[in-house]
Amino acid sequence: MDPGTTVAVVGRNGAGKTTLLRALLGLTPRAHAELRLGTDDVTALPPHRRGVAWVPQDGALFPHLSALANTAYGLRAHGVPRAEARRTARVHLDRLGVGHLAHRRPAQLSGGQAQRVALARALAVRPRLLLLDEPLAALDQSTRAQVRHALRRHLDGFGGVCLLVTHDPVEAVALADRVLVLDGGRTVQDAPPAEVARRPRSAWVARMLGRNAWPGTLTAEGLAPASGGHLVVAPPADAPAPRPGGPGLAVIAPESVALHPARPAGSPRNAYPCTVTEITALGSRLRVLLTGPDCPDLIAEITPGAAADLGLREGVPVWASVKATDITLVAL
């Protein structure tokens, strides 16, 4: 990977994300990873000599040291004189917007502040590989957005390679140059964020990105979902035709699902009788969860006005339709 690249590793619990991270660090005997940094093979080196910095989920700051001393710790461990280490540490704290907190100990910092100090400590030693283990997972929603913005800004100026481990595909798409999707210890997809968002090769990733995802078997017309029913798909003219009989995944954006009080006129190719099971607000729109005998669970996104016109509430029967051209079909 080129210097300056950020790679996000995503997957559900147990996919192998943390095992990969610990193998790169040389911390687990259960897994092995060959690691080359530039032209150097550092596989046989102990963790502290690999040129790798690690920011765990909780930051792992030393509770008895100030933010400044925490940030300077790695530099001092590498033999940098105390005054120089503290100067460099302060520069990194200032860059991350927590320089004014240099005198505070971890117990006096908020979660977001502590994460920035931990990141400053990692960046101060100028690692060639930076490993971030779910750095935003423990933060509340508003703090997470602030730290994500700061993290993106500072990763843009990072001269090494960053590996970001996360369970949140939204976070991965926002921060990474490449996304690596793991499932059961194997790679499911390795692609730019836009490709993962547009054509996810994992139902879990698609759903975490807010899409409807129907795994099933490819057919000549589209897909036979594993949970029953049939889906007709009209792929783009320049897209290769999937081979019938193989596994596939149909991805449908919630805003592409239309709701009707009765069977829609014109006989759309994908129309299903459904029942409303849940309605939730999403900003200025509503998300409607639907279930039906002829299709898997389906999420539609509509305006409050449209919901009022349809008289939607839990238990109300409706028809849902999806245009064949609005479905992305991925061969797995």
mmCIF file of C-alpha atoms in Angstrom:
data_model
loop_
_atom_site.group_PDB
_atom_site.id
_atom_site.type_symbol
_atom_site.label_atom_id
_atom_site.label_comp_id
_atom_site.label_asym_id
_atom_site.label_seq_id
_atom_site.Cartn_x
_atom_site.Cartn_y
_atom_site.Cartn_z
ATOM 1 C CA MET A 1 0.000 0.000 0.000
ATOM 2 C CA ASP A 2 1.170 3.513 -0.762
ATOM 3 C CA PRO A 3 2.085 5.859 2.118
ATOM 4 C CA GLY A 4 -0.850 8.034 3.082
ATOM 5 C CA THR A 5 -3.393 5.252 2.453
ATOM 6 C CA THR A 6 -6.121 4.572 5.014
ATOM 7 C CA VAL A 7 -7.646 1.093 4.898
ATOM 8 C CA ALA A 8 -10.776 0.313 6.902
ATOM 9 C CA VAL A 9 -11.361 -3.276 8.006
ATOM 10 C CA VAL A 10 -15.044 -3.949 8.666
ATOM 11 C CA GLY A 11 -17.110 -6.960 9.610
ATOM 12 C CA ARG A 12 -19.545 -8.259 12.162
ATOM 13 C CA ASN A 13 -18.426 -9.571 15.560
ATOM 14 C CA GLY A 14 -16.175 -12.582 15.132
ATOM 15 C CA ALA A 15 -15.243 -11.762 11.532
ATOM 16 C CA GLY A 16 -11.524 -11.688 12.356
ATOM 17 C CA LYS A 17 -10.874 -7.940 12.598
ATOM 18 C CA THR A 18 -9.115 -7.921 15.965
ATOM 19 C CA THR A 19 -7.211 -11.124 15.164
ATOM 20 C CA LEU A 20 -5.806 -9.435 12.050
ATOM 21 C CA LEU A 21 -4.811 -6.376 14.053
ATOM 22 C CA ARG A 22 -3.103 -8.399 16.786
ATOM 23 C CA ALA A 23 -1.299 -10.510 14.191
ATOM 24 C CA LEU A 24 0.101 -7.369 12.568
ATOM 25 C CA LEU A 25 1.228 -6.233 16.004
ATOM 26 C CA GLY A 26 2.821 -9.610 16.722
ATOM 27 C CA LEU A 27 0.713 -10.009 19.862
ATOM 28 C CA THR A 28 -1.061 -13.302 19.227
ATOM 29 C CA PRO A 29 0.409 -16.800 18.807
ATOM 30 C CA ARG A 30 -2.846 -17.994 17.203
ATOM 31 C CA ALA A 31 -2.334 -16.101 13.951
ATOM 32 C CA HIS A 32 0.572 -15.016 11.789
ATOM 33 C CA ALA A 33 0.854 -12.107 9.389
ATOM 34 C CA GLU A 34 3.830 -11.331 7.183
ATOM 35 C CA LEU A 35 4.438 -7.611 7.488
ATOM 36 C CA ARG A 36 6.611 -5.523 5.188
ATOM 37 C CA LEU A 37 6.986 -1.795 5.747
ATOM 38 C CA GLY A 38 8.528 -0.305 2.643
ATOM 39 C CA THR A 39 11.374 -2.655 1.750
ATOM 40 C CA ASP A 40 11.800 -3.925 5.322
ATOM 41 C CA ASP A 41 10.433 -7.282 6.461
ATOM 42 C CA VAL A 42 9.546 -6.713 10.128
ATOM 43 C CA THR A 43 7.699 -10.007 10.656
ATOM 44 C CA ALA A 44 10.341 -11.418 13.013
ATOM 45 C CA LEU A 45 10.702 -8.230 15.046
ATOM 46 C CA PRO A 46 9.053 -7.797 18.464
ATOM 47 C CA PRO A 47 6.104 -5.373 18.614
ATOM 48 C CA HIS A 48 8.096 -2.415 19.965
ATOM 49 C CA ARG A 49 10.599 -2.564 17.082
ATOM 50 C CA ARG A 50 8.152 -2.862 14.177
ATOM 51 C CA GLY A 51 7.504 0.832 13.595
ATOM 52 C CA VAL A 52 3.822 0.235 14.326
ATOM 53 C CA ALA A 53 1.635 2.389 16.577
ATOM 54 C CA TRP A 54 -1.617 1.106 18.053
ATOM 55 C CA VAL A 55 -4.571 3.075 19.383
ATOM 56 C CA PRO A 56 -6.944 0.666 21.183
ATOM 57 C CA GLN A 57 -10.629 1.397 21.636
ATOM 58 C CA ASP A 58 -10.214 2.794 25.159
ATOM 59 C CA GLY A 59 -7.068 4.776 24.295
ATOM 60 C CA ALA A 60 -5.035 2.986 27.015
ATOM 61 C CA LEU A 61 -3.634 6.225 28.451
ATOM 62 C CA PHE A 62 -1.489 5.937 31.565
ATOM 63 C CA PRO A 63 -3.768 7.181 34.372
ATOM 64 C CA HIS A 64 -0.934 8.652 36.479
ATOM 65 C CA LEU A 65 0.529 10.767 33.643
ATOM 66 C CA SER A 66 -0.684 14.051 32.198
ATOM 67 C CA ALA A 67 -1.857 14.293 28.584
ATOM 68 C CA LEU A 68 1.508 15.834 27.704
ATOM 69 C CA ALA A 69 3.505 13.098 29.443
ATOM 70 C CA ASN A 70 1.319 10.408 27.841
ATOM 71 C CA THR A 71 1.949 11.869 24.394
ATOM 72 C CA ALA A 72 5.701 12.154 25.000
ATOM 73 C CA TYR A 73 5.975 8.612 26.399
ATOM 74 C CA GLY A 74 6.608 6.832 23.103
ATOM 75 C CA LEU A 75 9.239 9.344 22.089
ATOM 76 C CA ARG A 76 11.039 8.946 25.416
ATOM 77 C CA ALA A 77 10.908 5.153 24.992
ATOM 78 C CA HIS A 78 12.702 5.627 21.660
ATOM 79 C CA GLY A 79 15.470 7.617 23.347
ATOM 80 C CA VAL A 80 14.362 11.142 22.444
ATOM 81 C CA PRO A 81 15.580 13.699 25.027
ATOM 82 C CA ARG A 82 12.910 14.847 27.476
ATOM 83 C CA ALA A 83 12.696 18.477 26.324
ATOM 84 C CA GLU A 84 12.494 17.536 22.644
ATOM 85 C CA ALA A 85 9.909 14.833 23.353
ATOM 86 C CA ARG A 86 7.702 17.281 25.229
ATOM 87 C CA ARG A 87 7.989 19.886 22.443
ATOM 88 C CA THR A 88 6.970 17.337 19.819
ATOM 89 C CA ALA A 89 4.162 16.051 22.040
ATOM 90 C CA ARG A 90 2.758 19.544 22.480
ATOM 91 C CA VAL A 91 2.792 20.122 18.712
ATOM 92 C CA HIS A 92 0.674 17.001 18.159
ATOM 93 C CA LEU A 93 -1.709 17.847 20.993
ATOM 94 C CA ASP A 94 -2.189 21.311 19.485
ATOM 95 C CA ARG A 95 -2.851 19.828 16.039
ATOM 96 C CA LEU A 96 -5.591 17.660 17.494
ATOM 97 C CA GLY A 97 -7.157 20.552 19.379
ATOM 98 C CA VAL A 98 -6.326 19.378 22.907
ATOM 99 C CA GLY A 99 -3.132 21.343 23.584
ATOM 100 C CA HIS A 100 -4.906 23.368 26.264
ATOM 101 C CA LEU A 101 -5.518 20.106 28.155
ATOM 102 C CA ALA A 102 -1.850 19.086 28.262
ATOM 103 C CA HIS A 103 -1.719 19.319 32.074
ATOM 104 C CA ARG A 104 -4.769 17.130 32.701
ATOM 105 C CA ARG A 105 -4.714 13.462 33.586
ATOM 106 C CA PRO A 106 -6.954 10.944 31.747
ATOM 107 C CA ALA A 107 -9.600 10.951 34.503
ATOM 108 C CA GLN A 108 -10.090 14.672 33.864
ATOM 109 C CA LEU A 109 -10.696 14.215 30.118
ATOM 110 C CA SER A 110 -13.905 13.444 28.257
ATOM 111 C CA GLY A 111 -14.046 10.375 26.022
ATOM 112 C CA GLY A 112 -13.448 12.431 22.893
ATOM 113 C CA GLN A 113 -10.560 14.328 24.457
ATOM 114 C CA ALA A 114 -8.906 11.115 25.645
ATOM 115 C CA GLN A 115 -9.169 9.617 22.149
ATOM 116 C CA ARG A 116 -7.460 12.676 20.661
ATOM 117 C CA VAL A 117 -4.639 12.422 23.209
ATOM 118 C CA ALA A 118 -4.219 8.725 22.392
ATOM 119 C CA LEU A 119 -4.079 9.553 18.679
ATOM 120 C CA ALA A 120 -1.539 12.331 19.336
ATOM 121 C CA ARG A 121 0.632 9.857 21.257
ATOM 122 C CA ALA A 122 0.516 7.409 18.341
ATOM 123 C CA LEU A 123 1.275 10.024 15.673
ATOM 124 C CA ALA A 124 4.101 11.626 17.676
ATOM 125 C CA VAL A 125 6.414 8.644 17.120
ATOM 126 C CA ARG A 126 5.924 8.923 13.322
ATOM 127 C CA PRO A 127 4.952 5.269 12.782
ATOM 128 C CA ARG A 128 5.028 3.692 9.345
ATOM 129 C CA LEU A 129 1.856 1.759 10.199
ATOM 130 C CA LEU A 130 -0.902 3.151 12.419
ATOM 131 C CA LEU A 131 -3.492 0.699 13.766
ATOM 132 C CA LEU A 132 -6.768 2.136 15.071
ATOM 133 C CA ASP A 133 -9.001 -0.370 16.879
ATOM 134 C CA GLU A 134 -12.580 0.983 16.773
ATOM 135 C CA PRO A 135 -11.430 4.439 17.927
ATOM 136 C CA LEU A 136 -14.930 5.954 17.901
ATOM 137 C CA ALA A 137 -16.974 3.045 19.265
ATOM 138 C CA ALA A 138 -17.069 4.228 22.891
ATOM 139 C CA LEU A 139 -18.087 7.813 22.057
ATOM 140 C CA ASP A 140 -21.580 9.286 22.028
ATOM 141 C CA GLN A 141 -23.115 10.293 18.697
ATOM 142 C CA SER A 142 -22.231 14.003 18.745
ATOM 143 C CA THR A 143 -18.691 13.438 20.051
ATOM 144 C CA ARG A 144 -18.176 10.688 17.481
ATOM 145 C CA ALA A 145 -18.957 13.096 14.639
ATOM 146 C CA GLN A 146 -16.485 15.672 15.987
ATOM 147 C CA VAL A 147 -13.679 13.157 16.492
ATOM 148 C CA ARG A 148 -14.373 11.564 13.082
ATOM 149 C CA HIS A 149 -13.916 14.972 11.448
ATOM 150 C CA ALA A 150 -10.654 15.579 13.338
ATOM 151 C CA LEU A 151 -9.439 12.079 12.541
ATOM 152 C CA ARG A 152 -10.114 12.477 8.817
ATOM 153 C CA ARG A 153 -8.249 15.780 8.761
ATOM 154 C CA HIS A 154 -5.173 14.350 10.472
ATOM 155 C CA LEU A 155 -5.136 11.108 8.525
ATOM 156 C CA ASP A 156 -4.967 13.215 5.357
ATOM 157 C CA GLY A 157 -1.590 14.509 6.568
ATOM 158 C CA PHE A 158 -0.278 11.166 7.871
ATOM 159 C CA GLY A 159 2.737 9.920 5.934
ATOM 160 C CA GLY A 160 2.366 6.218 6.760
ATOM 161 C CA VAL A 161 -0.335 3.611 6.219
ATOM 162 C CA CYS A 162 -3.341 3.559 8.548
ATOM 163 C CA LEU A 163 -5.399 0.444 9.238
ATOM 164 C CA LEU A 164 -8.749 1.317 10.828
ATOM 165 C CA VAL A 165 -10.660 -1.565 12.422
ATOM 166 C CA THR A 166 -14.366 -0.838 12.811
ATOM 167 C CA HIS A 167 -17.758 -2.549 12.921
ATOM 168 C CA ASP A 168 -19.384 0.522 11.347
ATOM 169 C CA PRO A 169 -19.379 0.632 7.505
ATOM 170 C CA VAL A 170 -20.528 4.272 7.616
ATOM 171 C CA GLU A 171 -17.367 5.150 9.547
ATOM 172 C CA ALA A 172 -15.301 3.146 7.074
ATOM 173 C CA VAL A 173 -16.764 4.893 4.035
ATOM 174 C CA ALA A 174 -16.219 8.320 5.645
ATOM 175 C CA LEU A 175 -12.587 7.765 6.682
ATOM 176 C CA ALA A 176 -10.950 5.251 4.364
ATOM 177 C CA ASP A 177 -9.397 5.169 0.908
ATOM 178 C CA ARG A 178 -10.028 1.421 0.720
ATOM 179 C CA VAL A 179 -12.443 -0.850 2.568
ATOM 180 C CA LEU A 180 -11.654 -4.467 3.422
ATOM 181 C CA VAL A 181 -14.733 -6.500 4.395
ATOM 182 C CA LEU A 182 -14.123 -9.658 6.448
ATOM 183 C CA ASP A 183 -16.527 -12.481 7.236
ATOM 184 C CA GLY A 184 -15.530 -15.650 9.047
ATOM 185 C CA GLY A 185 -11.848 -14.814 8.730
ATOM 186 C CA ARG A 186 -11.915 -14.423 4.939
ATOM 187 C CA THR A 187 -11.989 -11.402 2.652
ATOM 188 C CA VAL A 188 -15.430 -10.773 1.152
ATOM 189 C CA GLN A 189 -14.626 -7.467 -0.557
ATOM 190 C CA ASP A 190 -11.611 -5.195 -1.010
ATOM 191 C CA ALA A 191 -12.573 -2.025 -2.871
ATOM 192 C CA PRO A 192 -12.796 1.780 -2.719
ATOM 193 C CA PRO A 193 -15.519 3.125 -0.388
ATOM 194 C CA ALA A 194 -17.743 4.259 -3.274
ATOM 195 C CA GLU A 195 -17.725 0.747 -4.744
ATOM 196 C CA VAL A 196 -18.550 -0.832 -1.373
ATOM 197 C CA ALA A 197 -21.428 1.617 -0.893
ATOM 198 C CA ARG A 198 -22.736 1.095 -4.437
ATOM 199 C CA ARG A 199 -22.220 -2.668 -4.792
ATOM 200 C CA PRO A 200 -21.722 -4.241 -1.347
ATOM 201 C CA ARG A 201 -20.848 -7.938 -1.491
ATOM 202 C CA SER A 202 -22.147 -8.581 2.021
ATOM 203 C CA ALA A 203 -25.745 -8.396 3.225
ATOM 204 C CA TRP A 204 -24.469 -7.232 6.609
ATOM 205 C CA VAL A 205 -22.589 -4.292 5.084
ATOM 206 C CA ALA A 206 -25.549 -3.339 2.892
ATOM 207 C CA ARG A 207 -27.913 -3.300 5.866
ATOM 208 C CA MET A 208 -25.476 -1.334 8.012
ATOM 209 C CA LEU A 209 -25.385 1.239 5.202
ATOM 210 C CA GLY A 210 -29.179 1.483 5.399
ATOM 211 C CA ARG A 211 -30.007 -0.593 2.311
ATOM 212 C CA ASN A 212 -32.390 -3.483 1.865
ATOM 213 C CA ALA A 213 -30.347 -6.623 1.203
ATOM 214 C CA TRP A 214 -31.844 -9.885 -0.036
ATOM 215 C CA PRO A 215 -29.462 -12.839 -0.398
ATOM 216 C CA GLY A 216 -30.623 -15.670 -2.612
ATOM 217 C CA THR A 217 -30.056 -17.623 -5.816
ATOM 218 C CA LEU A 218 -29.522 -15.920 -9.162
ATOM 219 C CA THR A 219 -32.142 -16.621 -11.830
ATOM 220 C CA ALA A 220 -32.507 -15.699 -15.494
ATOM 221 C CA GLU A 221 -34.811 -12.827 -14.496
ATOM 222 C CA GLY A 222 -33.115 -11.721 -11.290
ATOM 223 C CA LEU A 223 -33.085 -13.378 -7.877
ATOM 224 C CA ALA A 224 -34.970 -15.980 -5.878
ATOM 225 C CA PRO A 225 -34.566 -14.684 -2.292
ATOM 226 C CA ALA A 226 -33.588 -17.289 0.292
ATOM 227 C CA SER A 227 -36.654 -16.357 2.357
ATOM 228 C CA GLY A 228 -39.052 -16.881 -0.564
ATOM 229 C CA GLY A 229 -40.628 -14.994 -3.441
ATOM 230 C CA HIS A 230 -39.031 -13.730 -6.633
ATOM 231 C CA LEU A 231 -37.366 -10.516 -7.707
ATOM 232 C CA VAL A 232 -37.139 -9.259 -11.292
ATOM 233 C CA VAL A 233 -34.054 -7.176 -12.024
ATOM 234 C CA ALA A 234 -33.136 -5.101 -15.087
ATOM 235 C CA PRO A 235 -29.349 -4.619 -14.885
ATOM 236 C CA PRO A 236 -27.609 -1.833 -16.824
ATOM 237 C CA ALA A 237 -26.956 -2.638 -20.481
ATOM 238 C CA ASP A 238 -23.177 -2.601 -19.969
ATOM 239 C CA ALA A 239 -23.278 -4.903 -16.928
ATOM 240 C CA PRO A 240 -22.343 -8.571 -17.447
ATOM 241 C CA ALA A 241 -25.285 -10.935 -17.070
ATOM 242 C CA PRO A 242 -25.014 -12.967 -13.842
ATOM 243 C CA ARG A 243 -24.911 -16.738 -14.184
ATOM 244 C CA PRO A 244 -28.207 -18.320 -13.013
ATOM 245 C CA GLY A 245 -27.925 -20.808 -10.176
ATOM 246 C CA GLY A 246 -25.148 -19.088 -8.272
ATOM 247 C CA PRO A 247 -25.441 -17.123 -5.025
ATOM 248 C CA GLY A 248 -26.399 -13.479 -5.346
ATOM 249 C CA LEU A 249 -27.409 -10.409 -3.396
ATOM 250 C CA ALA A 250 -30.102 -7.890 -4.335
ATOM 251 C CA VAL A 251 -29.544 -4.409 -2.879
ATOM 252 C CA ILE A 252 -32.423 -1.915 -2.799
ATOM 253 C CA ALA A 253 -32.317 1.642 -1.481
ATOM 254 C CA PRO A 254 -35.257 2.374 0.876
ATOM 255 C CA GLU A 255 -36.144 5.484 -1.144
ATOM 256 C CA SER A 256 -36.663 3.221 -4.201
ATOM 257 C CA VAL A 257 -39.533 1.387 -2.480
ATOM 258 C CA ALA A 258 -42.939 2.885 -3.362
ATOM 259 C CA LEU A 259 -46.009 2.317 -1.178
ATOM 260 C CA HIS A 260 -49.610 2.106 -2.422
ATOM 261 C CA PRO A 261 -53.002 1.676 -0.716
ATOM 262 C CA ALA A 262 -53.936 -1.047 -3.240
ATOM 263 C CA ARG A 263 -52.199 -3.109 -5.915
ATOM 264 C CA PRO A 264 -50.513 -0.518 -8.170
ATOM 265 C CA ALA A 265 -51.824 -0.006 -11.682
ATOM 266 C CA GLY A 266 -49.648 -0.983 -14.609
ATOM 267 C CA SER A 267 -48.644 -4.253 -12.951
ATOM 268 C CA PRO A 268 -45.075 -3.395 -11.885
ATOM 269 C CA ARG A 269 -42.849 -6.460 -12.023
ATOM 270 C CA ASN A 270 -42.035 -6.350 -8.309
ATOM 271 C CA ALA A 271 -45.173 -5.663 -6.267
ATOM 272 C CA TYR A 272 -45.962 -7.272 -2.931
ATOM 273 C CA PRO A 273 -48.787 -7.117 -0.385
ATOM 274 C CA CYS A 274 -47.282 -6.141 2.965
ATOM 275 C CA THR A 275 -48.147 -5.086 6.491
ATOM 276 C CA VAL A 276 -46.592 -2.129 8.299
ATOM 277 C CA THR A 277 -44.759 -3.404 11.387
ATOM 278 C CA GLU A 278 -42.815 -0.312 12.471
ATOM 279 C CA ILE A 279 -42.468 3.387 11.623
ATOM 280 C CA THR A 280 -39.432 5.400 12.750
ATOM 281 C CA ALA A 281 -38.322 8.979 12.100
ATOM 282 C CA LEU A 282 -35.092 9.579 10.195
ATOM 283 C CA GLY A 283 -34.448 13.304 9.997
ATOM 284 C CA SER A 284 -37.217 14.843 7.907
ATOM 285 C CA ARG A 285 -38.337 11.460 6.533
ATOM 286 C CA LEU A 286 -39.896 8.274 7.867
ATOM 287 C CA ARG A 287 -38.631 4.714 7.616
ATOM 288 C CA VAL A 288 -41.351 2.102 7.310
ATOM 289 C CA LEU A 289 -40.604 -1.562 8.058
ATOM 290 C CA LEU A 290 -42.796 -3.951 6.074
ATOM 291 C CA THR A 291 -43.366 -7.695 6.172
ATOM 292 C CA GLY A 292 -45.282 -9.832 3.728
ATOM 293 C CA PRO A 293 -45.905 -13.433 2.680
ATOM 294 C CA ASP A 294 -44.267 -13.032 -0.746
ATOM 295 C CA CYS A 295 -41.131 -11.039 0.075
ATOM 296 C CA PRO A 296 -38.454 -10.694 2.763
ATOM 297 C CA ASP A 297 -38.651 -7.843 5.255
ATOM 298 C CA LEU A 298 -38.480 -4.537 3.415
ATOM 299 C CA ILE A 299 -37.723 -0.954 4.461
ATOM 300 C CA ALA A 300 -39.292 1.999 2.639
ATOM 301 C CA GLU A 301 -38.323 5.632 3.153
ATOM 302 C CA ILE A 302 -41.086 8.196 2.575
ATOM 303 C CA THR A 303 -42.121 11.705 3.589
ATOM 304 C CA PRO A 304 -44.451 12.347 6.543
ATOM 305 C CA GLY A 305 -46.963 13.760 4.051
ATOM 306 C CA ALA A 306 -47.006 10.537 2.053
ATOM 307 C CA ALA A 307 -47.430 8.537 5.264
ATOM 308 C CA ALA A 308 -50.409 10.711 6.239
ATOM 309 C CA ASP A 309 -52.008 10.296 2.801
ATOM 310 C CA LEU A 310 -51.700 6.519 3.107
ATOM 311 C CA GLY A 311 -52.929 6.524 6.713
ATOM 312 C CA LEU A 312 -49.890 4.518 7.763
ATOM 313 C CA ARG A 313 -49.604 3.050 11.225
ATOM 314 C CA GLU A 314 -48.539 -0.294 12.611
ATOM 315 C CA GLY A 315 -50.736 -3.123 11.327
ATOM 316 C CA VAL A 316 -52.017 -1.283 8.227
ATOM 317 C CA PRO A 317 -51.907 -3.338 4.980
ATOM 318 C CA VAL A 318 -50.220 -1.718 1.961
ATOM 319 C CA TRP A 319 -48.662 -2.692 -1.339
ATOM 320 C CA ALA A 320 -44.946 -2.156 -1.916
ATOM 321 C CA SER A 321 -43.364 -1.955 -5.350
ATOM 322 C CA VAL A 322 -39.802 -1.686 -6.636
ATOM 323 C CA LYS A 323 -38.797 -0.936 -10.217
ATOM 324 C CA ALA A 324 -36.595 -3.589 -11.797
ATOM 325 C CA THR A 325 -34.144 -0.841 -12.793
ATOM 326 C CA ASP A 326 -33.771 0.336 -9.170
ATOM 327 C CA ILE A 327 -32.288 -2.947 -7.937
ATOM 328 C CA THR A 328 -28.549 -3.632 -7.785
ATOM 329 C CA LEU A 329 -27.790 -7.317 -8.282
ATOM 330 C CA VAL A 330 -24.404 -8.614 -7.104
ATOM 331 C CA ALA A 331 -23.104 -12.086 -7.903
ATOM 332 C CA LEU A 332 -21.341 -13.537 -4.846
#
